[in-house]
Amino acid sequence: MKKVIFLLMAFAIVAGILAAQELSIISPTPKQIKMRFAERESFLVMGLETKGNMDPGEYVDTWKNFFALKDKLPETVDNCIYGLYYPGEKFDPNSMQGHNYLVGMEVKKTVELPEGLKLVKAPGGYFAVFDHVGSVKNIGETYEYIFGEWLATSGEVPLGSEMFERYDERFKEESAASVIEIWVPVHKMEKIPTPVKKLVQEPTVEETPTEH
């Protein structure tokens, strides 16, 4: 069930991005999925929020409205855009329904909140970070891999129900080399050291010379 929810989320987000920027997709599939582990402190993201159960039309409007005002956001840290996915007030952990989605940019802690915008604290912690390489249209395939094959075979355990996407300068909507980062919080697995066997040297037994 969780896998289906995340895939629906991915498709809805993609629909919003495509409609907002009127992209021309030429790359059919991602070439590869790179993964690494990373730690990151919590950070503040200011942007526009969508509440509810992932209606694609709502995501379209959210992305359109965000691109219309993103250059006016105060005290942004860099040019990266984030898509935060987090539980709303009516979130049901059993059905995984009731998430909110916010598209925005990281801002400084001292910033004042303009009217109509939302300020959300993105969680820090330990993450499995996946690079979706290729057309944004096919990002659903990467989500399917993450919440299907990878989770089933990696032994990693997702932590909570919050995650985010990160769009930096590598995001090139019409390029097969475009990169979108998907940050999934996981439990940090402590490595158990391999026991070191102590070699006990057997005492040397001196033989008594035999008298002839």
Tab-separated table of C-alpha atoms in Angstrom:
chain	number	residue	atom	x	y	z
A	1	MET	CA	0.000	0.000	0.000
A	2	LYS	CA	2.771	2.425	0.904
A	3	LYS	CA	4.487	1.729	-2.419
A	4	VAL	CA	1.325	2.624	-4.346
A	5	ILE	CA	0.883	5.839	-2.370
A	6	PHE	CA	4.424	7.001	-3.054
A	7	LEU	CA	4.071	6.208	-6.771
A	8	LEU	CA	0.848	8.182	-7.001
A	9	MET	CA	2.602	11.045	-5.263
A	10	ALA	CA	5.449	10.908	-7.772
A	11	PHE	CA	3.154	10.952	-10.780
A	12	ALA	CA	1.142	13.844	-9.364
A	13	ILE	CA	4.278	15.888	-8.696
A	14	VAL	CA	5.598	15.197	-12.189
A	15	ALA	CA	2.310	16.300	-13.710
A	16	GLY	CA	2.588	19.575	-11.827
A	17	ILE	CA	6.153	20.238	-12.953
A	18	LEU	CA	5.434	19.436	-16.586
A	19	ALA	CA	2.349	21.600	-16.733
A	20	ALA	CA	4.016	24.480	-14.903
A	21	GLN	CA	7.007	24.666	-17.225
A	22	GLU	CA	5.389	23.277	-20.410
A	23	LEU	CA	8.300	20.901	-20.926
A	24	SER	CA	9.111	19.026	-24.091
A	25	ILE	CA	10.203	15.535	-23.071
A	26	ILE	CA	12.761	13.832	-25.284
A	27	SER	CA	14.421	11.388	-22.878
A	28	PRO	CA	12.379	8.152	-22.624
A	29	THR	CA	13.837	6.501	-19.543
A	30	PRO	CA	16.408	7.198	-16.830
A	31	LYS	CA	19.762	5.681	-17.696
A	32	GLN	CA	20.767	4.772	-14.171
A	33	ILE	CA	19.871	5.184	-10.536
A	34	LYS	CA	22.734	6.198	-8.270
A	35	MET	CA	22.384	5.858	-4.500
A	36	ARG	CA	24.396	7.054	-1.540
A	37	PHE	CA	23.855	7.615	2.165
A	38	ALA	CA	24.082	11.117	3.623
A	39	GLU	CA	23.397	12.958	6.853
A	40	ARG	CA	21.813	16.379	6.891
A	41	GLU	CA	20.615	18.785	9.555
A	42	SER	CA	17.044	20.058	9.512
A	43	PHE	CA	16.371	23.168	7.422
A	44	LEU	CA	13.572	25.622	6.679
A	45	VAL	CA	11.722	25.675	3.369
A	46	MET	CA	9.381	28.478	2.336
A	47	GLY	CA	6.888	27.953	-0.435
A	48	LEU	CA	3.390	26.966	-1.439
A	49	GLU	CA	1.567	24.075	0.184
A	50	THR	CA	-0.925	21.614	-1.231
A	51	LYS	CA	-3.137	19.739	1.213
A	52	GLY	CA	-5.121	16.603	0.574
A	53	ASN	CA	-4.862	13.307	-1.219
A	54	MET	CA	-2.652	14.130	-4.166
A	55	ASP	CA	-5.084	15.524	-6.714
A	56	PRO	CA	-2.886	16.097	-9.817
A	57	GLY	CA	-4.709	19.324	-10.570
A	58	GLU	CA	-3.686	20.781	-7.229
A	59	TYR	CA	-0.031	20.015	-7.898
A	60	VAL	CA	-0.243	21.684	-11.302
A	61	ASP	CA	-1.564	24.881	-9.756
A	62	THR	CA	0.991	24.764	-6.935
A	63	TRP	CA	3.957	24.509	-9.302
A	64	LYS	CA	2.599	27.198	-11.624
A	65	ASN	CA	2.030	29.608	-8.763
A	66	PHE	CA	5.425	28.863	-7.245
A	67	PHE	CA	7.368	29.589	-10.433
A	68	ALA	CA	5.486	32.868	-10.701
A	69	LEU	CA	6.769	34.068	-7.325
A	70	LYS	CA	9.962	32.136	-6.556
A	71	ASP	CA	12.231	35.056	-7.464
A	72	LYS	CA	10.477	37.126	-4.803
A	73	LEU	CA	11.167	34.758	-1.906
A	74	PRO	CA	13.195	36.579	0.785
A	75	GLU	CA	16.530	35.399	2.191
A	76	THR	CA	16.897	32.224	0.148
A	77	VAL	CA	20.012	30.169	0.883
A	78	ASP	CA	20.662	29.018	-2.695
A	79	ASN	CA	18.869	28.337	-5.974
A	80	CYS	CA	17.739	24.796	-5.136
A	81	ILE	CA	14.036	23.969	-5.208
A	82	TYR	CA	12.586	21.418	-2.803
A	83	GLY	CA	9.487	19.290	-2.923
A	84	LEU	CA	8.589	18.310	0.653
A	85	TYR	CA	6.203	15.458	1.354
A	86	TYR	CA	4.972	15.278	4.960
A	87	PRO	CA	1.947	14.238	7.077
A	88	GLY	CA	-0.918	16.685	7.332
A	89	GLU	CA	-3.340	17.204	10.201
A	90	LYS	CA	-5.555	14.326	8.996
A	91	PHE	CA	-2.728	11.937	8.196
A	92	ASP	CA	-3.618	8.255	8.634
A	93	PRO	CA	-0.496	6.103	9.197
A	94	ASN	CA	-2.412	2.938	8.319
A	95	SER	CA	-3.561	4.028	4.871
A	96	MET	CA	-0.731	6.556	4.375
A	97	GLN	CA	-3.394	9.059	3.281
A	98	GLY	CA	-3.494	12.717	4.269
A	99	HIS	CA	-0.058	13.949	3.279
A	100	ASN	CA	0.732	17.548	2.417
A	101	TYR	CA	3.146	18.667	-0.265
A	102	LEU	CA	5.135	21.896	-0.348
A	103	VAL	CA	7.237	23.235	-3.198
A	104	GLY	CA	9.690	25.897	-2.108
A	105	MET	CA	13.248	26.991	-1.390
A	106	GLU	CA	15.484	26.902	1.660
A	107	VAL	CA	15.518	30.171	3.602
A	108	LYS	CA	17.441	31.591	6.539
A	109	LYS	CA	16.089	31.146	10.046
A	110	THR	CA	15.644	34.890	10.512
A	111	VAL	CA	13.314	35.343	7.561
A	112	GLU	CA	9.812	36.783	7.950
A	113	LEU	CA	6.912	34.865	6.414
A	114	PRO	CA	5.093	36.729	3.624
A	115	GLU	CA	1.323	36.386	3.392
A	116	GLY	CA	0.119	33.348	1.494
A	117	LEU	CA	3.293	31.315	1.951
A	118	LYS	CA	4.080	28.436	4.272
A	119	LEU	CA	7.255	27.813	6.271
A	120	VAL	CA	8.042	24.142	6.928
A	121	LYS	CA	10.943	22.604	8.805
A	122	ALA	CA	12.401	19.780	6.748
A	123	PRO	CA	13.622	16.967	8.989
A	124	GLY	CA	17.278	16.258	9.430
A	125	GLY	CA	18.796	12.851	9.913
A	126	TYR	CA	20.214	9.977	7.940
A	127	PHE	CA	19.035	9.530	4.361
A	128	ALA	CA	19.271	7.213	1.417
A	129	VAL	CA	19.755	9.635	-1.485
A	130	PHE	CA	18.811	8.509	-4.981
A	131	ASP	CA	19.722	10.335	-8.185
A	132	HIS	CA	16.997	10.098	-10.787
A	133	VAL	CA	18.910	10.530	-14.039
A	134	GLY	CA	16.890	11.319	-17.142
A	135	SER	CA	13.515	12.753	-17.997
A	136	VAL	CA	11.362	13.978	-15.124
A	137	LYS	CA	8.518	12.226	-16.908
A	138	ASN	CA	9.954	8.869	-15.852
A	139	ILE	CA	10.657	9.641	-12.204
A	140	GLY	CA	7.914	7.185	-11.276
A	141	GLU	CA	10.229	4.374	-12.370
A	142	THR	CA	12.800	5.523	-9.835
A	143	TYR	CA	10.180	5.646	-7.080
A	144	GLU	CA	9.050	2.171	-8.072
A	145	TYR	CA	12.618	0.911	-7.755
A	146	ILE	CA	13.165	2.616	-4.384
A	147	PHE	CA	9.973	1.433	-2.695
A	148	GLY	CA	9.974	-1.900	-4.468
A	149	GLU	CA	13.193	-3.691	-5.297
A	150	TRP	CA	15.577	-1.553	-3.233
A	151	LEU	CA	13.627	-1.686	0.043
A	152	ALA	CA	12.956	-5.385	-0.426
A	153	THR	CA	16.606	-6.304	-0.941
A	154	SER	CA	18.686	-3.668	0.860
A	155	GLY	CA	17.656	-4.435	4.423
A	156	GLU	CA	17.188	-0.699	5.082
A	157	VAL	CA	14.211	0.483	7.144
A	158	PRO	CA	12.391	3.745	6.222
A	159	LEU	CA	12.134	6.236	9.073
A	160	GLY	CA	8.787	7.990	9.308
A	161	SER	CA	6.730	9.193	6.368
A	162	GLU	CA	8.551	12.402	5.436
A	163	MET	CA	10.799	12.722	2.412
A	164	PHE	CA	11.827	15.340	-0.115
A	165	GLU	CA	13.068	15.937	-3.627
A	166	ARG	CA	15.882	18.346	-4.393
A	167	TYR	CA	16.204	20.176	-7.719
A	168	ASP	CA	19.575	21.875	-8.225
A	169	GLU	CA	21.484	23.157	-11.264
A	170	ARG	CA	21.706	19.614	-12.643
A	171	PHE	CA	17.965	19.567	-13.271
A	172	LYS	CA	17.671	20.032	-17.033
A	173	GLU	CA	14.125	19.285	-18.010
A	174	GLU	CA	14.832	18.398	-21.663
A	175	SER	CA	18.118	16.568	-21.119
A	176	ALA	CA	18.759	12.862	-20.701
A	177	ALA	CA	21.464	13.897	-18.211
A	178	SER	CA	19.010	15.743	-15.950
A	179	VAL	CA	19.299	14.844	-12.248
A	180	ILE	CA	16.718	15.006	-9.446
A	181	GLU	CA	17.685	13.925	-5.935
A	182	ILE	CA	15.198	11.908	-3.882
A	183	TRP	CA	15.952	11.916	-0.141
A	184	VAL	CA	14.381	9.062	1.826
A	185	PRO	CA	14.957	8.974	5.625
A	186	VAL	CA	16.141	5.594	6.888
A	187	HIS	CA	17.374	4.126	10.145
A	188	LYS	CA	21.122	4.357	10.440
A	189	MET	CA	22.346	0.812	10.661
A	190	GLU	CA	25.195	0.360	13.097
A	191	LYS	CA	27.870	-1.893	11.737
A	192	ILE	CA	28.767	-4.736	14.054
A	193	PRO	CA	32.529	-5.163	14.179
A	194	THR	CA	33.823	-8.539	13.125
A	195	PRO	CA	35.219	-10.438	16.130
A	196	VAL	CA	38.968	-10.768	16.038
A	197	LYS	CA	40.195	-14.234	16.791
A	198	LYS	CA	43.136	-14.331	19.151
A	199	LEU	CA	45.782	-16.753	18.131
A	200	VAL	CA	47.117	-18.603	21.153
A	201	GLN	CA	50.626	-19.767	20.653
A	202	GLU	CA	51.094	-23.306	21.859
A	203	PRO	CA	53.958	-23.668	24.345
A	204	THR	CA	57.075	-25.120	22.869
A	205	VAL	CA	57.918	-28.488	24.357
A	206	GLU	CA	61.612	-29.138	24.467
A	207	GLU	CA	62.428	-32.749	23.898
A	208	THR	CA	64.931	-34.382	26.268
A	209	PRO	CA	67.822	-35.850	24.319
A	210	THR	CA	67.756	-39.639	24.330
A	211	GLU	CA	70.865	-41.189	25.848
A	212	HIS	CA	72.394	-44.025	23.829
